[in-house]
Amino acid sequence: MIPGKELEERSSTKYEIEVKFAHYKKIFDSALQLYEKEKNNTHFIKSFDTLMKPVVKAVEECKKTLNSSKQQST
């Protein structure tokens, strides 16, 4: 691979990650605002919790794995 091209691809990937991060943050912030707004709607809360359960589990597993990796490297 051409060094300049590799740098350009890395820069593009970094930009794409930042764009996705901003999008995910906006989506999760909106979801939490909706959750708060609908906290008295038991049907909504149950549905929301069901949708979020695998996401929360995956995030917790990632955090656990990252923490284990950090502890092993120190």
PDB file of N, CA and C in Angstrom:
ATOM      1  N   MET A   1       0.844  -1.185   0.000  1.00  0.00           N
ATOM      2  CA  MET A   1       0.000   0.000   0.000  1.00  0.00           C
ATOM      3  C   MET A   1       0.891   1.251   0.000  1.00  0.00           C
ATOM      4  N   ILE A   2       0.461   2.252  -0.662  1.00  0.00           N
ATOM      5  CA  ILE A   2       1.197   3.512  -0.748  1.00  0.00           C
ATOM      6  C   ILE A   2       1.037   4.255   0.580  1.00  0.00           C
ATOM      7  N   PRO A   3       2.178   4.711   1.190  1.00  0.00           N
ATOM      8  CA  PRO A   3       2.094   5.365   2.506  1.00  0.00           C
ATOM      9  C   PRO A   3       1.089   6.514   2.569  1.00  0.00           C
ATOM     10  N   GLY A   4       1.078   7.393   1.577  1.00  0.00           N
ATOM     11  CA  GLY A   4       0.133   8.513   1.569  1.00  0.00           C
ATOM     12  C   GLY A   4      -1.300   8.043   1.526  1.00  0.00           C
ATOM     13  N   LYS A   5      -1.519   7.030   0.744  1.00  0.00           N
ATOM     14  CA  LYS A   5      -2.867   6.453   0.616  1.00  0.00           C
ATOM     15  C   LYS A   5      -3.310   5.833   1.949  1.00  0.00           C
ATOM     16  N   GLU A   6      -2.377   5.142   2.626  1.00  0.00           N
ATOM     17  CA  GLU A   6      -2.684   4.531   3.924  1.00  0.00           C
ATOM     18  C   GLU A   6      -3.077   5.606   4.937  1.00  0.00           C
ATOM     19  N   LEU A   7      -2.332   6.705   4.962  1.00  0.00           N
ATOM     20  CA  LEU A   7      -2.636   7.807   5.874  1.00  0.00           C
ATOM     21  C   LEU A   7      -4.010   8.396   5.557  1.00  0.00           C
ATOM     22  N   GLU A   8      -4.292   8.547   4.272  1.00  0.00           N
ATOM     23  CA  GLU A   8      -5.583   9.085   3.846  1.00  0.00           C
ATOM     24  C   GLU A   8      -6.724   8.161   4.284  1.00  0.00           C
ATOM     25  N   GLU A   9      -6.527   6.849   4.128  1.00  0.00           N
ATOM     26  CA  GLU A   9      -7.554   5.889   4.527  1.00  0.00           C
ATOM     27  C   GLU A   9      -7.763   5.903   6.035  1.00  0.00           C
ATOM     28  N   ARG A  10      -6.653   6.001   6.783  1.00  0.00           N
ATOM     29  CA  ARG A  10      -6.763   6.064   8.243  1.00  0.00           C
ATOM     30  C   ARG A  10      -7.517   7.313   8.674  1.00  0.00           C
ATOM     31  N   SER A  11      -7.213   8.435   8.013  1.00  0.00           N
ATOM     32  CA  SER A  11      -7.870   9.696   8.326  1.00  0.00           C
ATOM     33  C   SER A  11      -9.361   9.608   8.002  1.00  0.00           C
ATOM     34  N   SER A  12      -9.674   8.996   6.867  1.00  0.00           N
ATOM     35  CA  SER A  12     -11.062   8.829   6.465  1.00  0.00           C
ATOM     36  C   SER A  12     -11.801   7.934   7.456  1.00  0.00           C
ATOM     37  N   THR A  13     -11.154   6.848   7.866  1.00  0.00           N
ATOM     38  CA  THR A  13     -11.764   5.937   8.827  1.00  0.00           C
ATOM     39  C   THR A  13     -12.006   6.652  10.152  1.00  0.00           C
ATOM     40  N   LYS A  14     -11.028   7.445  10.592  1.00  0.00           N
ATOM     41  CA  LYS A  14     -11.176   8.192  11.845  1.00  0.00           C
ATOM     42  C   LYS A  14     -12.363   9.154  11.744  1.00  0.00           C
ATOM     43  N   TYR A  15     -12.483   9.822  10.605  1.00  0.00           N
ATOM     44  CA  TYR A  15     -13.597  10.747  10.390  1.00  0.00           C
ATOM     45  C   TYR A  15     -14.926   9.994  10.424  1.00  0.00           C
ATOM     46  N   GLU A  16     -14.977   8.853   9.733  1.00  0.00           N
ATOM     47  CA  GLU A  16     -16.206   8.055   9.700  1.00  0.00           C
ATOM     48  C   GLU A  16     -16.603   7.596  11.102  1.00  0.00           C
ATOM     49  N   ILE A  17     -15.617   7.235  11.904  1.00  0.00           N
ATOM     50  CA  ILE A  17     -15.889   6.815  13.285  1.00  0.00           C
ATOM     51  C   ILE A  17     -16.463   7.983  14.081  1.00  0.00           C
ATOM     52  N   GLU A  18     -15.905   9.169  13.894  1.00  0.00           N
ATOM     53  CA  GLU A  18     -16.414  10.356  14.596  1.00  0.00           C
ATOM     54  C   GLU A  18     -17.853  10.653  14.183  1.00  0.00           C
ATOM     55  N   VAL A  19     -18.146  10.490  12.891  1.00  0.00           N
ATOM     56  CA  VAL A  19     -19.504  10.727  12.399  1.00  0.00           C
ATOM     57  C   VAL A  19     -20.466   9.714  13.017  1.00  0.00           C
ATOM     58  N   LYS A  20     -20.069   8.440  13.036  1.00  0.00           N
ATOM     59  CA  LYS A  20     -20.912   7.405  13.639  1.00  0.00           C
ATOM     60  C   LYS A  20     -21.102   7.664  15.129  1.00  0.00           C
ATOM     61  N   PHE A  21     -20.024   8.073  15.812  1.00  0.00           N
ATOM     62  CA  PHE A  21     -20.117   8.367  17.242  1.00  0.00           C
ATOM     63  C   PHE A  21     -21.162   9.454  17.490  1.00  0.00           C
ATOM     64  N   ALA A  22     -21.089  10.535  16.716  1.00  0.00           N
ATOM     65  CA  ALA A  22     -22.042  11.636  16.882  1.00  0.00           C
ATOM     66  C   ALA A  22     -23.475  11.152  16.638  1.00  0.00           C
ATOM     67  N   HIS A  23     -23.636  10.306  15.633  1.00  0.00           N
ATOM     68  CA  HIS A  23     -24.964   9.771  15.322  1.00  0.00           C
ATOM     69  C   HIS A  23     -25.481   8.890  16.463  1.00  0.00           C
ATOM     70  N   TYR A  24     -24.638   7.974  16.936  1.00  0.00           N
ATOM     71  CA  TYR A  24     -25.038   7.091  18.038  1.00  0.00           C
ATOM     72  C   TYR A  24     -25.374   7.894  19.292  1.00  0.00           C
ATOM     73  N   LYS A  25     -24.574   8.901  19.584  1.00  0.00           N
ATOM     74  CA  LYS A  25     -24.815   9.733  20.768  1.00  0.00           C
ATOM     75  C   LYS A  25     -26.175  10.421  20.659  1.00  0.00           C
ATOM     76  N   LYS A  26     -26.458  10.952  19.485  1.00  0.00           N
ATOM     77  CA  LYS A  26     -27.739  11.630  19.263  1.00  0.00           C
ATOM     78  C   LYS A  26     -28.901  10.643  19.441  1.00  0.00           C
ATOM     79  N   ILE A  27     -28.756   9.449  18.886  1.00  0.00           N
ATOM     80  CA  ILE A  27     -29.807   8.433  18.983  1.00  0.00           C
ATOM     81  C   ILE A  27     -30.022   8.012  20.439  1.00  0.00           C
ATOM     82  N   PHE A  28     -28.918   7.721  21.154  1.00  0.00           N
ATOM     83  CA  PHE A  28     -29.055   7.277  22.544  1.00  0.00           C
ATOM     84  C   PHE A  28     -29.590   8.388  23.441  1.00  0.00           C
ATOM     85  N   ASP A  29     -29.155   9.620  23.206  1.00  0.00           N
ATOM     86  CA  ASP A  29     -29.690  10.741  23.985  1.00  0.00           C
ATOM     87  C   ASP A  29     -31.194  10.893  23.751  1.00  0.00           C
ATOM     88  N   SER A  30     -31.607  10.783  22.492  1.00  0.00           N
ATOM     89  CA  SER A  30     -33.036  10.876  22.166  1.00  0.00           C
ATOM     90  C   SER A  30     -33.816   9.736  22.807  1.00  0.00           C
ATOM     91  N   ALA A  31     -33.247   8.541  22.774  1.00  0.00           N
ATOM     92  CA  ALA A  31     -33.908   7.371  23.366  1.00  0.00           C
ATOM     93  C   ALA A  31     -34.092   7.562  24.868  1.00  0.00           C
ATOM     94  N   LEU A  32     -33.071   8.075  25.528  1.00  0.00           N
ATOM     95  CA  LEU A  32     -33.173   8.286  26.978  1.00  0.00           C
ATOM     96  C   LEU A  32     -34.169   9.390  27.319  1.00  0.00           C
ATOM     97  N   GLN A  33     -34.236  10.417  26.482  1.00  0.00           N
ATOM     98  CA  GLN A  33     -35.234  11.469  26.698  1.00  0.00           C
ATOM     99  C   GLN A  33     -36.645  10.904  26.546  1.00  0.00           C
ATOM    100  N   LEU A  34     -36.818  10.050  25.546  1.00  0.00           N
ATOM    101  CA  LEU A  34     -38.114   9.416  25.334  1.00  0.00           C
ATOM    102  C   LEU A  34     -38.465   8.495  26.500  1.00  0.00           C
ATOM    103  N   TYR A  35     -37.474   7.761  26.973  1.00  0.00           N
ATOM    104  CA  TYR A  35     -37.669   6.866  28.125  1.00  0.00           C
ATOM    105  C   TYR A  35     -38.139   7.671  29.337  1.00  0.00           C
ATOM    106  N   GLU A  36     -37.481   8.799  29.573  1.00  0.00           N
ATOM    107  CA  GLU A  36     -37.867   9.644  30.709  1.00  0.00           C
ATOM    108  C   GLU A  36     -39.284  10.192  30.528  1.00  0.00           C
ATOM    109  N   LYS A  37     -39.580  10.627  29.312  1.00  0.00           N
ATOM    110  CA  LYS A  37     -40.903  11.189  29.020  1.00  0.00           C
ATOM    111  C   LYS A  37     -42.007  10.145  29.214  1.00  0.00           C
ATOM    112  N   GLU A  38     -41.708   8.904  28.871  1.00  0.00           N
ATOM    113  CA  GLU A  38     -42.711   7.837  28.910  1.00  0.00           C
ATOM    114  C   GLU A  38     -42.591   6.936  30.146  1.00  0.00           C
ATOM    115  N   LYS A  39     -41.900   7.396  31.173  1.00  0.00           N
ATOM    116  CA  LYS A  39     -41.634   6.537  32.333  1.00  0.00           C
ATOM    117  C   LYS A  39     -42.896   6.047  33.043  1.00  0.00           C
ATOM    118  N   ASN A  40     -44.024   6.689  32.823  1.00  0.00           N
ATOM    119  CA  ASN A  40     -45.283   6.238  33.422  1.00  0.00           C
ATOM    120  C   ASN A  40     -46.083   5.321  32.493  1.00  0.00           C
ATOM    121  N   ASN A  41     -45.555   5.090  31.309  1.00  0.00           N
ATOM    122  CA  ASN A  41     -46.203   4.219  30.328  1.00  0.00           C
ATOM    123  C   ASN A  41     -45.562   2.833  30.434  1.00  0.00           C
ATOM    124  N   THR A  42     -46.181   1.955  31.205  1.00  0.00           N
ATOM    125  CA  THR A  42     -45.569   0.648  31.495  1.00  0.00           C
ATOM    126  C   THR A  42     -45.350  -0.194  30.241  1.00  0.00           C
ATOM    127  N   HIS A  43     -46.247  -0.088  29.264  1.00  0.00           N
ATOM    128  CA  HIS A  43     -46.065  -0.854  28.023  1.00  0.00           C
ATOM    129  C   HIS A  43     -44.808  -0.374  27.283  1.00  0.00           C
ATOM    130  N   PHE A  44     -44.661   0.947  27.200  1.00  0.00           N
ATOM    131  CA  PHE A  44     -43.477   1.502  26.538  1.00  0.00           C
ATOM    132  C   PHE A  44     -42.206   1.078  27.266  1.00  0.00           C
ATOM    133  N   ILE A  45     -42.190   1.218  28.574  1.00  0.00           N
ATOM    134  CA  ILE A  45     -41.004   0.880  29.369  1.00  0.00           C
ATOM    135  C   ILE A  45     -40.636  -0.588  29.189  1.00  0.00           C
ATOM    136  N   LYS A  46     -41.627  -1.462  29.210  1.00  0.00           N
ATOM    137  CA  LYS A  46     -41.366  -2.891  29.028  1.00  0.00           C
ATOM    138  C   LYS A  46     -40.767  -3.158  27.641  1.00  0.00           C
ATOM    139  N   SER A  47     -41.332  -2.550  26.615  1.00  0.00           N
ATOM    140  CA  SER A  47     -40.818  -2.728  25.252  1.00  0.00           C
ATOM    141  C   SER A  47     -39.405  -2.159  25.116  1.00  0.00           C
ATOM    142  N   PHE A  48     -39.200  -0.986  25.669  1.00  0.00           N
ATOM    143  CA  PHE A  48     -37.888  -0.338  25.606  1.00  0.00           C
ATOM    144  C   PHE A  48     -36.843  -1.193  26.314  1.00  0.00           C
ATOM    145  N   ASP A  49     -37.179  -1.661  27.509  1.00  0.00           N
ATOM    146  CA  ASP A  49     -36.250  -2.494  28.274  1.00  0.00           C
ATOM    147  C   ASP A  49     -35.896  -3.775  27.519  1.00  0.00           C
ATOM    148  N   THR A  50     -36.879  -4.365  26.857  1.00  0.00           N
ATOM    149  CA  THR A  50     -36.640  -5.575  26.070  1.00  0.00           C
ATOM    150  C   THR A  50     -35.671  -5.294  24.922  1.00  0.00           C
ATOM    151  N   LEU A  51     -35.847  -4.161  24.265  1.00  0.00           N
ATOM    152  CA  LEU A  51     -34.945  -3.786  23.172  1.00  0.00           C
ATOM    153  C   LEU A  51     -33.539  -3.472  23.672  1.00  0.00           C
ATOM    154  N   MET A  52     -33.450  -2.848  24.830  1.00  0.00           N
ATOM    155  CA  MET A  52     -32.152  -2.416  25.347  1.00  0.00           C
ATOM    156  C   MET A  52     -31.347  -3.525  26.011  1.00  0.00           C
ATOM    157  N   LYS A  53     -32.012  -4.567  26.475  1.00  0.00           N
ATOM    158  CA  LYS A  53     -31.334  -5.626  27.227  1.00  0.00           C
ATOM    159  C   LYS A  53     -30.113  -6.188  26.493  1.00  0.00           C
ATOM    160  N   PRO A  54     -30.210  -6.578  25.202  1.00  0.00           N
ATOM    161  CA  PRO A  54     -29.013  -7.101  24.530  1.00  0.00           C
ATOM    162  C   PRO A  54     -27.928  -6.039  24.322  1.00  0.00           C
ATOM    163  N   VAL A  55     -28.341  -4.788  24.139  1.00  0.00           N
ATOM    164  CA  VAL A  55     -27.362  -3.709  23.962  1.00  0.00           C
ATOM    165  C   VAL A  55     -26.591  -3.503  25.257  1.00  0.00           C
ATOM    166  N   VAL A  56     -27.312  -3.428  26.364  1.00  0.00           N
ATOM    167  CA  VAL A  56     -26.677  -3.233  27.674  1.00  0.00           C
ATOM    168  C   VAL A  56     -25.736  -4.392  27.981  1.00  0.00           C
ATOM    169  N   LYS A  57     -26.185  -5.601  27.707  1.00  0.00           N
ATOM    170  CA  LYS A  57     -25.356  -6.782  27.963  1.00  0.00           C
ATOM    171  C   LYS A  57     -24.074  -6.734  27.136  1.00  0.00           C
ATOM    172  N   ALA A  58     -24.190  -6.374  25.868  1.00  0.00           N
ATOM    173  CA  ALA A  58     -23.017  -6.303  24.994  1.00  0.00           C
ATOM    174  C   ALA A  58     -22.040  -5.225  25.458  1.00  0.00           C
ATOM    175  N   VAL A  59     -22.551  -4.078  25.860  1.00  0.00           N
ATOM    176  CA  VAL A  59     -21.691  -2.993  26.340  1.00  0.00           C
ATOM    177  C   VAL A  59     -20.982  -3.410  27.624  1.00  0.00           C
ATOM    178  N   GLU A  60     -21.710  -4.044  28.529  1.00  0.00           N
ATOM    179  CA  GLU A  60     -21.093  -4.496  29.783  1.00  0.00           C
ATOM    180  C   GLU A  60     -20.007  -5.537  29.520  1.00  0.00           C
ATOM    181  N   GLU A  61     -20.239  -6.435  28.570  1.00  0.00           N
ATOM    182  CA  GLU A  61     -19.230  -7.441  28.224  1.00  0.00           C
ATOM    183  C   GLU A  61     -17.995  -6.792  27.603  1.00  0.00           C
ATOM    184  N   CYS A  62     -18.206  -5.799  26.747  1.00  0.00           N
ATOM    185  CA  CYS A  62     -17.076  -5.075  26.148  1.00  0.00           C
ATOM    186  C   CYS A  62     -16.257  -4.362  27.217  1.00  0.00           C
ATOM    187  N   LYS A  63     -16.939  -3.693  28.147  1.00  0.00           N
ATOM    188  CA  LYS A  63     -16.239  -3.000  29.228  1.00  0.00           C
ATOM    189  C   LYS A  63     -15.425  -3.980  30.056  1.00  0.00           C
ATOM    190  N   LYS A  64     -16.018  -5.127  30.361  1.00  0.00           N
ATOM    191  CA  LYS A  64     -15.329  -6.146  31.148  1.00  0.00           C
ATOM    192  C   LYS A  64     -14.082  -6.637  30.408  1.00  0.00           C
ATOM    193  N   THR A  65     -14.211  -6.901  29.118  1.00  0.00           N
ATOM    194  CA  THR A  65     -13.085  -7.364  28.309  1.00  0.00           C
ATOM    195  C   THR A  65     -11.995  -6.303  28.235  1.00  0.00           C
ATOM    196  N   LEU A  66     -12.383  -5.053  28.017  1.00  0.00           N
ATOM    197  CA  LEU A  66     -11.400  -3.966  27.947  1.00  0.00           C
ATOM    198  C   LEU A  66     -10.690  -3.780  29.280  1.00  0.00           C
ATOM    199  N   ASN A  67     -11.430  -3.861  30.377  1.00  0.00           N
ATOM    200  CA  ASN A  67     -10.814  -3.737  31.702  1.00  0.00           C
ATOM    201  C   ASN A  67      -9.835  -4.873  31.959  1.00  0.00           C
ATOM    202  N   SER A  68     -10.186  -6.078  31.539  1.00  0.00           N
ATOM    203  CA  SER A  68      -9.286  -7.229  31.700  1.00  0.00           C
ATOM    204  C   SER A  68      -8.013  -7.030  30.892  1.00  0.00           C
ATOM    205  N   SER A  69      -8.167  -6.524  29.677  1.00  0.00           N
ATOM    206  CA  SER A  69      -7.006  -6.278  28.815  1.00  0.00           C
ATOM    207  C   SER A  69      -6.086  -5.226  29.420  1.00  0.00           C
ATOM    208  N   LYS A  70      -6.677  -4.167  29.973  1.00  0.00           N
ATOM    209  CA  LYS A  70      -5.884  -3.102  30.594  1.00  0.00           C
ATOM    210  C   LYS A  70      -5.122  -3.624  31.802  1.00  0.00           C
ATOM    211  N   GLN A  71      -5.777  -4.454  32.612  1.00  0.00           N
ATOM    212  CA  GLN A  71      -5.128  -4.995  33.806  1.00  0.00           C
ATOM    213  C   GLN A  71      -3.984  -5.926  33.435  1.00  0.00           C
ATOM    214  N   GLN A  72      -4.134  -6.691  32.364  1.00  0.00           N
ATOM    215  CA  GLN A  72      -3.081  -7.611  31.937  1.00  0.00           C
ATOM    216  C   GLN A  72      -1.885  -6.863  31.365  1.00  0.00           C
ATOM    217  N   SER A  73      -2.137  -5.705  30.745  1.00  0.00           N
ATOM    218  CA  SER A  73      -1.041  -4.962  30.125  1.00  0.00           C
ATOM    219  C   SER A  73      -0.252  -4.128  31.127  1.00  0.00           C
ATOM    220  N   THR A  74      -0.761  -3.969  32.350  1.00  0.00           N
ATOM    221  CA  THR A  74      -0.030  -3.173  33.353  1.00  0.00           C
ATOM    222  C   THR A  74       0.732  -4.049  34.305  1.00  0.00           C
TER     223      THR A  74
END
